[in-house]
């Protein structure tokens, strides 16, 4: 199977091309088509080659979680069934089948909500995050100052140790190619307003808590994740807060096997950490985003297969396929 790393859907207007998704306008002005390609990025760098079938895995997981969490907050998903999409989308069935979502167009809130139990290891961070384990840039900050996003935490945490409760750590959402900026909650309140910030933080923690419990029951630790939110409005109602983008995929989350978990060391994972570790071992560092020879970074076949296997494993575990 070849990786689909770009799309060109004749008759549809490309609105945006992100690290993974190509977003198209449709004949219905209030609806967008999200196509999950097989592109993959690490440290905000899109690799030359993709992971075959990855877009389908992300779409399956997002659909699963949107459905499971819809009683907590509405979301932007309309359908993943091509037969239920507008005609100008249906004619591209072969290319978008299994990897696309028709969604409601929303006003994007310029924060990502990162939720975690703060299990800490080294990797790039998304934007509105929930931490439950000491990991990534949060762990690096904690080692330096005992804080995460300027929030003081208790002493004595070790790498991958679990926090007493989920930590909501906001960051700004950067344009493609730029890095998201971790910010203090007070700065986030000033950016989007205190009322909206409180609504988002409350919902994000609830989403994370429910998802983490489900994962745990299926032998998986959801160490951290990020959520993105948007606003819908009409002439008769106040703006409605909804969940948008992807949700709880191995691109946007850190998933660890529950069996064998031990604080004080990095954990094996079902996410992009495997790829990140390979990239760093090959010499990646700041300033070499364009590759050692200026031609970018191409993933070795063994790493392509290993990444796909990890994504498939977490899909199977979470959706109880095995």
PDB file of C-alpha atoms in Angstrom:
ATOM      1  CA  UNK A   1       0.000   0.000   0.000  1.00  0.00           C
ATOM      2  CA  UNK A   2       1.378   3.402  -1.002  1.00  0.00           C
ATOM      3  CA  UNK A   3       1.069   6.377   1.321  1.00  0.00           C
ATOM      4  CA  UNK A   4      -1.246   9.209   0.262  1.00  0.00           C
ATOM      5  CA  UNK A   5       0.731  12.352   1.107  1.00  0.00           C
ATOM      6  CA  UNK A   6      -1.233  14.948  -0.840  1.00  0.00           C
ATOM      7  CA  UNK A   7      -4.642  15.392  -2.438  1.00  0.00           C
ATOM      8  CA  UNK A   8      -5.924  17.396  -5.382  1.00  0.00           C
ATOM      9  CA  UNK A   9      -9.696  17.189  -5.550  1.00  0.00           C
ATOM     10  CA  UNK A  10     -10.835  18.787  -8.783  1.00  0.00           C
ATOM     11  CA  UNK A  11     -13.860  21.026  -8.383  1.00  0.00           C
ATOM     12  CA  UNK A  12     -13.275  21.587  -4.659  1.00  0.00           C
ATOM     13  CA  UNK A  13     -11.474  24.628  -3.281  1.00  0.00           C
ATOM     14  CA  UNK A  14      -8.527  23.842  -1.021  1.00  0.00           C
ATOM     15  CA  UNK A  15      -8.951  25.991   2.094  1.00  0.00           C
ATOM     16  CA  UNK A  16      -5.887  24.815   4.020  1.00  0.00           C
ATOM     17  CA  UNK A  17      -3.196  22.171   3.944  1.00  0.00           C
ATOM     18  CA  UNK A  18      -1.997  21.289   7.439  1.00  0.00           C
ATOM     19  CA  UNK A  19       0.636  18.907   8.695  1.00  0.00           C
ATOM     20  CA  UNK A  20      -1.752  15.995   8.087  1.00  0.00           C
ATOM     21  CA  UNK A  21      -5.128  17.227   6.832  1.00  0.00           C
ATOM     22  CA  UNK A  22      -6.180  18.819   3.569  1.00  0.00           C
ATOM     23  CA  UNK A  23      -9.295  20.923   4.136  1.00  0.00           C
ATOM     24  CA  UNK A  24     -11.704  21.722   1.304  1.00  0.00           C
ATOM     25  CA  UNK A  25     -14.736  23.936   0.947  1.00  0.00           C
ATOM     26  CA  UNK A  26     -17.819  22.127  -0.364  1.00  0.00           C
ATOM     27  CA  UNK A  27     -20.923  23.187  -2.257  1.00  0.00           C
ATOM     28  CA  UNK A  28     -22.596  23.654   1.131  1.00  0.00           C
ATOM     29  CA  UNK A  29     -21.173  26.916   2.562  1.00  0.00           C
ATOM     30  CA  UNK A  30     -21.498  25.776   6.179  1.00  0.00           C
ATOM     31  CA  UNK A  31     -19.674  22.478   5.628  1.00  0.00           C
ATOM     32  CA  UNK A  32     -16.011  21.566   5.142  1.00  0.00           C
ATOM     33  CA  UNK A  33     -14.315  18.367   4.022  1.00  0.00           C
ATOM     34  CA  UNK A  34     -11.401  17.186   6.169  1.00  0.00           C
ATOM     35  CA  UNK A  35      -9.189  14.665   4.382  1.00  0.00           C
ATOM     36  CA  UNK A  36      -6.642  12.897   6.604  1.00  0.00           C
ATOM     37  CA  UNK A  37      -3.599  12.131   4.461  1.00  0.00           C
ATOM     38  CA  UNK A  38      -0.802   9.754   5.442  1.00  0.00           C
ATOM     39  CA  UNK A  39       1.615  12.617   6.087  1.00  0.00           C
ATOM     40  CA  UNK A  40       3.377  12.588   9.431  1.00  0.00           C
ATOM     41  CA  UNK A  41       5.329  15.258  11.267  1.00  0.00           C
ATOM     42  CA  UNK A  42       7.709  15.371  14.212  1.00  0.00           C
ATOM     43  CA  UNK A  43       8.994  18.489  15.943  1.00  0.00           C
ATOM     44  CA  UNK A  44       6.778  20.501  13.556  1.00  0.00           C
ATOM     45  CA  UNK A  45       8.609  19.064  10.521  1.00  0.00           C
ATOM     46  CA  UNK A  46       6.669  17.142   7.873  1.00  0.00           C
ATOM     47  CA  UNK A  47       8.664  14.072   6.846  1.00  0.00           C
ATOM     48  CA  UNK A  48       9.264  13.313   3.161  1.00  0.00           C
ATOM     49  CA  UNK A  49       7.340  10.053   3.155  1.00  0.00           C
ATOM     50  CA  UNK A  50       4.174   9.096   4.975  1.00  0.00           C
ATOM     51  CA  UNK A  51       2.775   6.132   6.883  1.00  0.00           C
ATOM     52  CA  UNK A  52       0.483   4.069   4.604  1.00  0.00           C
ATOM     53  CA  UNK A  53      -3.035   3.848   5.992  1.00  0.00           C
ATOM     54  CA  UNK A  54      -2.397   6.374   8.763  1.00  0.00           C
ATOM     55  CA  UNK A  55      -5.126   8.751   7.583  1.00  0.00           C
ATOM     56  CA  UNK A  56      -7.694   5.977   7.829  1.00  0.00           C
ATOM     57  CA  UNK A  57      -6.576   5.103  11.371  1.00  0.00           C
ATOM     58  CA  UNK A  58      -6.844   8.734  12.483  1.00  0.00           C
ATOM     59  CA  UNK A  59     -10.314   9.024  10.957  1.00  0.00           C
ATOM     60  CA  UNK A  60     -11.539   5.818  12.613  1.00  0.00           C
ATOM     61  CA  UNK A  61     -10.289   6.926  16.016  1.00  0.00           C
ATOM     62  CA  UNK A  62     -11.679  10.448  15.691  1.00  0.00           C
ATOM     63  CA  UNK A  63     -15.073   9.079  14.681  1.00  0.00           C
ATOM     64  CA  UNK A  64     -15.026   6.652  17.616  1.00  0.00           C
ATOM     65  CA  UNK A  65     -14.173   9.349  20.163  1.00  0.00           C
ATOM     66  CA  UNK A  66     -16.513  11.993  18.731  1.00  0.00           C
ATOM     67  CA  UNK A  67     -19.358   9.504  19.122  1.00  0.00           C
ATOM     68  CA  UNK A  68     -18.306   8.361  22.606  1.00  0.00           C
ATOM     69  CA  UNK A  69     -17.858  11.892  23.978  1.00  0.00           C
ATOM     70  CA  UNK A  70     -20.796  13.650  22.333  1.00  0.00           C
ATOM     71  CA  UNK A  71     -22.843  13.665  25.551  1.00  0.00           C
ATOM     72  CA  UNK A  72     -20.146  15.872  27.138  1.00  0.00           C
ATOM     73  CA  UNK A  73     -19.941  18.411  24.312  1.00  0.00           C
ATOM     74  CA  UNK A  74     -21.250  18.629  20.726  1.00  0.00           C
ATOM     75  CA  UNK A  75     -18.692  18.306  17.933  1.00  0.00           C
ATOM     76  CA  UNK A  76     -18.245  19.334  14.332  1.00  0.00           C
ATOM     77  CA  UNK A  77     -18.561  15.877  12.739  1.00  0.00           C
ATOM     78  CA  UNK A  78     -21.493  15.437  10.353  1.00  0.00           C
ATOM     79  CA  UNK A  79     -20.577  12.135   8.706  1.00  0.00           C
ATOM     80  CA  UNK A  80     -17.714   9.946   7.532  1.00  0.00           C
ATOM     81  CA  UNK A  81     -19.934   8.188   4.979  1.00  0.00           C
ATOM     82  CA  UNK A  82     -19.124   9.454   1.492  1.00  0.00           C
ATOM     83  CA  UNK A  83     -22.649   8.552   0.307  1.00  0.00           C
ATOM     84  CA  UNK A  84     -23.999  11.170   2.740  1.00  0.00           C
ATOM     85  CA  UNK A  85     -21.680  13.928   1.530  1.00  0.00           C
ATOM     86  CA  UNK A  86     -22.410  16.554  -1.159  1.00  0.00           C
ATOM     87  CA  UNK A  87     -22.184  15.483  -4.794  1.00  0.00           C
ATOM     88  CA  UNK A  88     -18.988  17.458  -5.403  1.00  0.00           C
ATOM     89  CA  UNK A  89     -17.341  15.299  -2.712  1.00  0.00           C
ATOM     90  CA  UNK A  90     -18.898  11.976  -3.756  1.00  0.00           C
ATOM     91  CA  UNK A  91     -17.243  12.104  -7.159  1.00  0.00           C
ATOM     92  CA  UNK A  92     -13.890  11.768  -5.357  1.00  0.00           C
ATOM     93  CA  UNK A  93     -15.001   8.651  -3.506  1.00  0.00           C
ATOM     94  CA  UNK A  94     -11.938   6.574  -4.407  1.00  0.00           C
ATOM     95  CA  UNK A  95      -9.514   9.112  -2.926  1.00  0.00           C
ATOM     96  CA  UNK A  96     -11.425  10.163   0.197  1.00  0.00           C
ATOM     97  CA  UNK A  97     -13.187   6.942   1.230  1.00  0.00           C
ATOM     98  CA  UNK A  98     -12.240   5.940   4.775  1.00  0.00           C
ATOM     99  CA  UNK A  99     -10.076   8.975   5.446  1.00  0.00           C
ATOM    100  CA  UNK A 100     -12.458  11.921   5.300  1.00  0.00           C
ATOM    101  CA  UNK A 101     -14.919  13.722   7.550  1.00  0.00           C
ATOM    102  CA  UNK A 102     -17.647  16.145   6.532  1.00  0.00           C
ATOM    103  CA  UNK A 103     -17.763  18.723   9.321  1.00  0.00           C
ATOM    104  CA  UNK A 104     -19.610  21.835  10.364  1.00  0.00           C
ATOM    105  CA  UNK A 105     -17.708  25.036   9.724  1.00  0.00           C
ATOM    106  CA  UNK A 106     -16.890  26.775  12.998  1.00  0.00           C
ATOM    107  CA  UNK A 107     -15.013  29.776  14.328  1.00  0.00           C
ATOM    108  CA  UNK A 108     -11.756  28.285  15.609  1.00  0.00           C
ATOM    109  CA  UNK A 109     -10.652  29.321  19.095  1.00  0.00           C
ATOM    110  CA  UNK A 110      -6.914  30.159  18.868  1.00  0.00           C
ATOM    111  CA  UNK A 111      -5.872  27.848  21.700  1.00  0.00           C
ATOM    112  CA  UNK A 112      -5.289  24.137  21.895  1.00  0.00           C
ATOM    113  CA  UNK A 113      -6.292  22.544  25.180  1.00  0.00           C
ATOM    114  CA  UNK A 114      -3.641  20.147  26.397  1.00  0.00           C
ATOM    115  CA  UNK A 115      -4.711  17.677  29.048  1.00  0.00           C
ATOM    116  CA  UNK A 116      -2.432  15.318  30.867  1.00  0.00           C
ATOM    117  CA  UNK A 117      -1.717  13.420  34.022  1.00  0.00           C
ATOM    118  CA  UNK A 118       1.845  14.671  33.592  1.00  0.00           C
ATOM    119  CA  UNK A 119       3.855  11.578  32.852  1.00  0.00           C
ATOM    120  CA  UNK A 120       6.974  13.243  31.540  1.00  0.00           C
ATOM    121  CA  UNK A 121       9.263  12.422  28.620  1.00  0.00           C
ATOM    122  CA  UNK A 122      10.755  14.356  25.696  1.00  0.00           C
ATOM    123  CA  UNK A 123       8.712  15.343  22.653  1.00  0.00           C
ATOM    124  CA  UNK A 124       7.065  18.260  20.915  1.00  0.00           C
ATOM    125  CA  UNK A 125       3.865  19.576  22.454  1.00  0.00           C
ATOM    126  CA  UNK A 126       0.556  20.571  20.904  1.00  0.00           C
ATOM    127  CA  UNK A 127      -1.508  23.502  22.139  1.00  0.00           C
ATOM    128  CA  UNK A 128      -4.498  23.061  24.488  1.00  0.00           C
ATOM    129  CA  UNK A 129      -3.174  20.191  26.469  1.00  0.00           C
ATOM    130  CA  UNK A 130      -4.214  18.116  29.433  1.00  0.00           C
ATOM    131  CA  UNK A 131      -1.382  16.483  31.343  1.00  0.00           C
ATOM    132  CA  UNK A 132      -1.682  13.645  33.821  1.00  0.00           C
ATOM    133  CA  UNK A 133       1.932  12.478  33.609  1.00  0.00           C
ATOM    134  CA  UNK A 134       5.281  14.269  33.749  1.00  0.00           C
ATOM    135  CA  UNK A 135       6.409  14.208  30.115  1.00  0.00           C
ATOM    136  CA  UNK A 136       7.810  16.201  27.216  1.00  0.00           C
ATOM    137  CA  UNK A 137       8.541  19.889  27.474  1.00  0.00           C
ATOM    138  CA  UNK A 138       6.496  19.890  30.696  1.00  0.00           C
ATOM    139  CA  UNK A 139       9.024  17.533  32.277  1.00  0.00           C
ATOM    140  CA  UNK A 140      11.937  19.654  31.072  1.00  0.00           C
ATOM    141  CA  UNK A 141      10.393  22.773  32.633  1.00  0.00           C
ATOM    142  CA  UNK A 142       9.607  20.926  35.862  1.00  0.00           C
ATOM    143  CA  UNK A 143      13.226  19.764  36.192  1.00  0.00           C
ATOM    144  CA  UNK A 144      14.450  23.344  35.779  1.00  0.00           C
ATOM    145  CA  UNK A 145      11.975  25.205  37.962  1.00  0.00           C
ATOM    146  CA  UNK A 146       9.423  22.900  39.556  1.00  0.00           C
ATOM    147  CA  UNK A 147       6.715  24.420  37.366  1.00  0.00           C
ATOM    148  CA  UNK A 148       4.719  23.540  34.236  1.00  0.00           C
ATOM    149  CA  UNK A 149       3.554  26.503  32.159  1.00  0.00           C
ATOM    150  CA  UNK A 150       4.469  28.616  35.182  1.00  0.00           C
ATOM    151  CA  UNK A 151       2.238  26.545  37.478  1.00  0.00           C
ATOM    152  CA  UNK A 152       4.069  25.320  40.586  1.00  0.00           C
ATOM    153  CA  UNK A 153       3.797  21.572  41.185  1.00  0.00           C
ATOM    154  CA  UNK A 154       4.675  19.459  44.218  1.00  0.00           C
ATOM    155  CA  UNK A 155       8.282  18.401  44.694  1.00  0.00           C
ATOM    156  CA  UNK A 156       9.586  14.903  44.059  1.00  0.00           C
ATOM    157  CA  UNK A 157       8.063  14.083  40.676  1.00  0.00           C
ATOM    158  CA  UNK A 158      10.107  11.838  38.414  1.00  0.00           C
ATOM    159  CA  UNK A 159       9.884  11.269  34.682  1.00  0.00           C
ATOM    160  CA  UNK A 160       6.563   9.673  33.728  1.00  0.00           C
ATOM    161  CA  UNK A 161       5.171  10.013  37.251  1.00  0.00           C
ATOM    162  CA  UNK A 162       1.429  10.514  37.545  1.00  0.00           C
ATOM    163  CA  UNK A 163       0.041  13.814  38.754  1.00  0.00           C
ATOM    164  CA  UNK A 164      -2.595  13.943  41.510  1.00  0.00           C
ATOM    165  CA  UNK A 165      -5.110  15.296  38.969  1.00  0.00           C
ATOM    166  CA  UNK A 166      -5.175  16.250  35.281  1.00  0.00           C
ATOM    167  CA  UNK A 167      -3.372  19.493  34.467  1.00  0.00           C
ATOM    168  CA  UNK A 168      -4.821  21.822  31.848  1.00  0.00           C
ATOM    169  CA  UNK A 169      -1.945  23.597  30.069  1.00  0.00           C
ATOM    170  CA  UNK A 170      -2.860  26.032  27.269  1.00  0.00           C
ATOM    171  CA  UNK A 171      -0.706  27.205  24.398  1.00  0.00           C
ATOM    172  CA  UNK A 172      -1.228  29.380  21.368  1.00  0.00           C
ATOM    173  CA  UNK A 173      -1.954  27.695  18.052  1.00  0.00           C
ATOM    174  CA  UNK A 174       0.827  28.570  15.604  1.00  0.00           C
ATOM    175  CA  UNK A 175       0.752  28.728  11.831  1.00  0.00           C
ATOM    176  CA  UNK A 176       2.203  25.723   9.999  1.00  0.00           C
ATOM    177  CA  UNK A 177       5.993  25.639  10.258  1.00  0.00           C
ATOM    178  CA  UNK A 178       6.019  27.662  13.476  1.00  0.00           C
ATOM    179  CA  UNK A 179       6.027  26.332  17.025  1.00  0.00           C
ATOM    180  CA  UNK A 180       3.079  26.581  19.389  1.00  0.00           C
ATOM    181  CA  UNK A 181       3.874  28.745  22.427  1.00  0.00           C
ATOM    182  CA  UNK A 182       3.181  27.431  25.924  1.00  0.00           C
ATOM    183  CA  UNK A 183       1.441  30.106  27.977  1.00  0.00           C
ATOM    184  CA  UNK A 184       0.245  30.583  31.551  1.00  0.00           C
ATOM    185  CA  UNK A 185      -3.502  30.149  32.147  1.00  0.00           C
ATOM    186  CA  UNK A 186      -3.776  33.848  33.066  1.00  0.00           C
ATOM    187  CA  UNK A 187      -2.436  34.782  29.639  1.00  0.00           C
ATOM    188  CA  UNK A 188      -4.916  32.419  28.000  1.00  0.00           C
ATOM    189  CA  UNK A 189      -7.757  34.093  29.891  1.00  0.00           C
ATOM    190  CA  UNK A 190      -6.676  37.477  28.580  1.00  0.00           C
ATOM    191  CA  UNK A 191      -6.423  36.078  25.056  1.00  0.00           C
ATOM    192  CA  UNK A 192      -9.913  34.562  24.758  1.00  0.00           C
ATOM    193  CA  UNK A 193     -11.747  35.947  27.792  1.00  0.00           C
ATOM    194  CA  UNK A 194     -12.202  34.454  31.256  1.00  0.00           C
ATOM    195  CA  UNK A 195     -15.693  33.044  30.696  1.00  0.00           C
ATOM    196  CA  UNK A 196     -14.735  31.148  27.540  1.00  0.00           C
ATOM    197  CA  UNK A 197     -11.491  29.970  29.095  1.00  0.00           C
ATOM    198  CA  UNK A 198     -13.331  28.525  32.112  1.00  0.00           C
ATOM    199  CA  UNK A 199     -15.818  26.763  29.843  1.00  0.00           C
ATOM    200  CA  UNK A 200     -13.028  25.223  27.789  1.00  0.00           C
ATOM    201  CA  UNK A 201     -10.882  24.172  30.733  1.00  0.00           C
ATOM    202  CA  UNK A 202     -13.820  22.525  32.502  1.00  0.00           C
ATOM    203  CA  UNK A 203     -14.922  20.616  29.402  1.00  0.00           C
ATOM    204  CA  UNK A 204     -11.364  19.609  28.469  1.00  0.00           C
ATOM    205  CA  UNK A 205     -10.692  18.054  31.865  1.00  0.00           C
ATOM    206  CA  UNK A 206     -14.007  16.168  31.733  1.00  0.00           C
ATOM    207  CA  UNK A 207     -13.262  14.878  28.213  1.00  0.00           C
ATOM    208  CA  UNK A 208      -9.831  13.768  29.292  1.00  0.00           C
ATOM    209  CA  UNK A 209     -11.037  12.077  32.463  1.00  0.00           C
ATOM    210  CA  UNK A 210     -13.676  10.033  30.624  1.00  0.00           C
ATOM    211  CA  UNK A 211     -11.301   9.101  27.804  1.00  0.00           C
ATOM    212  CA  UNK A 212      -8.464   8.154  30.179  1.00  0.00           C
ATOM    213  CA  UNK A 213     -10.765   5.861  32.159  1.00  0.00           C
ATOM    214  CA  UNK A 214     -11.910   4.119  28.970  1.00  0.00           C
ATOM    215  CA  UNK A 215      -8.314   3.674  27.827  1.00  0.00           C
ATOM    216  CA  UNK A 216      -7.243   2.297  31.201  1.00  0.00           C
ATOM    217  CA  UNK A 217     -10.002  -0.324  31.030  1.00  0.00           C
ATOM    218  CA  UNK A 218      -8.542  -1.406  27.687  1.00  0.00           C
ATOM    219  CA  UNK A 219      -4.940  -1.658  28.875  1.00  0.00           C
ATOM    220  CA  UNK A 220      -3.799   1.757  27.665  1.00  0.00           C
ATOM    221  CA  UNK A 221      -2.587   4.848  29.518  1.00  0.00           C
ATOM    222  CA  UNK A 222      -3.640   8.172  27.985  1.00  0.00           C
ATOM    223  CA  UNK A 223      -0.674  10.181  29.252  1.00  0.00           C
ATOM    224  CA  UNK A 224      -1.669  13.426  27.577  1.00  0.00           C
ATOM    225  CA  UNK A 225      -3.676  14.802  24.707  1.00  0.00           C
ATOM    226  CA  UNK A 226      -4.799  18.043  23.142  1.00  0.00           C
ATOM    227  CA  UNK A 227      -8.240  19.277  22.198  1.00  0.00           C
ATOM    228  CA  UNK A 228      -9.298  22.026  19.843  1.00  0.00           C
ATOM    229  CA  UNK A 229     -12.553  23.906  20.174  1.00  0.00           C
ATOM    230  CA  UNK A 230     -14.686  26.128  17.979  1.00  0.00           C
ATOM    231  CA  UNK A 231     -17.803  28.249  18.170  1.00  0.00           C
ATOM    232  CA  UNK A 232     -21.008  27.893  16.164  1.00  0.00           C
ATOM    233  CA  UNK A 233     -23.531  30.691  15.982  1.00  0.00           C
ATOM    234  CA  UNK A 234     -26.894  31.408  14.405  1.00  0.00           C
ATOM    235  CA  UNK A 235     -29.346  34.267  14.452  1.00  0.00           C
ATOM    236  CA  UNK A 236     -31.308  33.035  17.459  1.00  0.00           C
ATOM    237  CA  UNK A 237     -28.739  31.523  19.841  1.00  0.00           C
ATOM    238  CA  UNK A 238     -25.549  32.444  21.610  1.00  0.00           C
ATOM    239  CA  UNK A 239     -22.377  30.922  20.219  1.00  0.00           C
ATOM    240  CA  UNK A 240     -22.206  27.200  20.943  1.00  0.00           C
ATOM    241  CA  UNK A 241     -18.909  25.675  22.085  1.00  0.00           C
ATOM    242  CA  UNK A 242     -18.047  22.516  20.126  1.00  0.00           C
ATOM    243  CA  UNK A 243     -15.163  20.077  19.808  1.00  0.00           C
ATOM    244  CA  UNK A 244     -13.378  20.292  16.438  1.00  0.00           C
ATOM    245  CA  UNK A 245     -10.398  19.004  14.435  1.00  0.00           C
ATOM    246  CA  UNK A 246      -9.273  15.452  15.291  1.00  0.00           C
ATOM    247  CA  UNK A 247      -9.696  13.994  18.753  1.00  0.00           C
ATOM    248  CA  UNK A 248      -7.576  11.583  20.808  1.00  0.00           C
ATOM    249  CA  UNK A 249      -5.543  10.172  17.942  1.00  0.00           C
ATOM    250  CA  UNK A 250      -1.921   8.973  18.303  1.00  0.00           C
ATOM    251  CA  UNK A 251      -0.933  12.119  16.385  1.00  0.00           C
ATOM    252  CA  UNK A 252      -2.431  14.361  19.070  1.00  0.00           C
ATOM    253  CA  UNK A 253      -1.961  12.184  22.163  1.00  0.00           C
ATOM    254  CA  UNK A 254       0.560  10.086  24.028  1.00  0.00           C
ATOM    255  CA  UNK A 255      -0.597   6.514  24.510  1.00  0.00           C
ATOM    256  CA  UNK A 256       1.351   4.002  26.605  1.00  0.00           C
ATOM    257  CA  UNK A 257       0.742   0.321  27.351  1.00  0.00           C
ATOM    258  CA  UNK A 258      -0.564  -0.076  30.898  1.00  0.00           C
ATOM    259  CA  UNK A 259       1.263  -3.358  31.324  1.00  0.00           C
ATOM    260  CA  UNK A 260       4.826  -2.640  32.423  1.00  0.00           C
ATOM    261  CA  UNK A 261       4.312   1.030  33.251  1.00  0.00           C
ATOM    262  CA  UNK A 262       6.981   2.252  35.668  1.00  0.00           C
ATOM    263  CA  UNK A 263       7.615   5.832  36.750  1.00  0.00           C
ATOM    264  CA  UNK A 264      11.152   7.189  36.603  1.00  0.00           C
ATOM    265  CA  UNK A 265      11.909   6.318  32.987  1.00  0.00           C
ATOM    266  CA  UNK A 266      10.582   6.885  29.450  1.00  0.00           C
ATOM    267  CA  UNK A 267       7.710   4.606  28.466  1.00  0.00           C
ATOM    268  CA  UNK A 268       7.117   2.513  25.342  1.00  0.00           C
ATOM    269  CA  UNK A 269       4.347   4.132  23.325  1.00  0.00           C
ATOM    270  CA  UNK A 270       1.654   3.724  20.693  1.00  0.00           C
ATOM    271  CA  UNK A 271       2.206   7.201  19.243  1.00  0.00           C
ATOM    272  CA  UNK A 272       4.788   9.362  17.449  1.00  0.00           C
ATOM    273  CA  UNK A 273       7.443   9.048  20.144  1.00  0.00           C
ATOM    274  CA  UNK A 274       8.931   6.044  18.342  1.00  0.00           C
ATOM    275  CA  UNK A 275       9.377   8.187  15.230  1.00  0.00           C
ATOM    276  CA  UNK A 276      10.738  11.125  17.226  1.00  0.00           C
ATOM    277  CA  UNK A 277      13.333   8.914  18.895  1.00  0.00           C
ATOM    278  CA  UNK A 278      14.480   7.586  15.515  1.00  0.00           C
ATOM    279  CA  UNK A 279      14.689  11.104  14.103  1.00  0.00           C
ATOM    280  CA  UNK A 280      16.856  12.353  16.971  1.00  0.00           C
ATOM    281  CA  UNK A 281      19.103   9.271  16.712  1.00  0.00           C
ATOM    282  CA  UNK A 282      19.641  10.119  13.037  1.00  0.00           C
ATOM    283  CA  UNK A 283      20.947  13.571  13.951  1.00  0.00           C
ATOM    284  CA  UNK A 284      17.869  15.775  13.979  1.00  0.00           C
ATOM    285  CA  UNK A 285      18.187  18.939  16.016  1.00  0.00           C
ATOM    286  CA  UNK A 286      17.123  22.559  15.878  1.00  0.00           C
ATOM    287  CA  UNK A 287      18.555  24.114  12.725  1.00  0.00           C
ATOM    288  CA  UNK A 288      18.433  20.849  10.781  1.00  0.00           C
ATOM    289  CA  UNK A 289      14.710  20.861  10.043  1.00  0.00           C
ATOM    290  CA  UNK A 290      15.580  20.646   6.340  1.00  0.00           C
ATOM    291  CA  UNK A 291      17.613  17.471   6.806  1.00  0.00           C
ATOM    292  CA  UNK A 292      21.317  16.727   6.947  1.00  0.00           C
ATOM    293  CA  UNK A 293      21.682  17.437   3.221  1.00  0.00           C
ATOM    294  CA  UNK A 294      18.921  20.018   2.843  1.00  0.00           C
ATOM    295  CA  UNK A 295      16.533  17.498   1.255  1.00  0.00           C
ATOM    296  CA  UNK A 296      14.354  16.852   4.266  1.00  0.00           C
ATOM    297  CA  UNK A 297      13.989  13.687   6.325  1.00  0.00           C
ATOM    298  CA  UNK A 298      12.929  10.355   4.833  1.00  0.00           C
ATOM    299  CA  UNK A 299      11.700   7.675   7.224  1.00  0.00           C
ATOM    300  CA  UNK A 300      13.362   4.278   6.932  1.00  0.00           C
ATOM    301  CA  UNK A 301      11.032   1.449   5.936  1.00  0.00           C
ATOM    302  CA  UNK A 302      11.439  -0.357   9.247  1.00  0.00           C
ATOM    303  CA  UNK A 303      10.368   2.798  11.090  1.00  0.00           C
ATOM    304  CA  UNK A 304       7.428   3.292   8.722  1.00  0.00           C
ATOM    305  CA  UNK A 305       6.235  -0.229   9.536  1.00  0.00           C
ATOM    306  CA  UNK A 306       6.878   0.186  13.265  1.00  0.00           C
ATOM    307  CA  UNK A 307       4.937   3.441  13.377  1.00  0.00           C
ATOM    308  CA  UNK A 308       1.982   1.971  11.549  1.00  0.00           C
ATOM    309  CA  UNK A 309       1.970  -1.092  13.822  1.00  0.00           C
ATOM    310  CA  UNK A 310       1.818   1.148  16.891  1.00  0.00           C
ATOM    311  CA  UNK A 311      -1.055   3.189  15.474  1.00  0.00           C
ATOM    312  CA  UNK A 312      -2.957   0.036  14.548  1.00  0.00           C
ATOM    313  CA  UNK A 313      -2.370  -1.423  18.009  1.00  0.00           C
ATOM    314  CA  UNK A 314      -3.827   1.538  19.855  1.00  0.00           C
ATOM    315  CA  UNK A 315      -6.811   1.651  17.484  1.00  0.00           C
ATOM    316  CA  UNK A 316      -7.516  -2.017  18.154  1.00  0.00           C
ATOM    317  CA  UNK A 317      -7.147  -1.654  21.915  1.00  0.00           C
ATOM    318  CA  UNK A 318      -9.254   1.471  22.304  1.00  0.00           C
ATOM    319  CA  UNK A 319     -12.058   0.267  20.069  1.00  0.00           C
ATOM    320  CA  UNK A 320     -11.914  -3.179  21.709  1.00  0.00           C
ATOM    321  CA  UNK A 321     -11.137  -5.028  18.506  1.00  0.00           C
ATOM    322  CA  UNK A 322      -8.771  -7.354  20.381  1.00  0.00           C
TER     323      UNK A 322
END
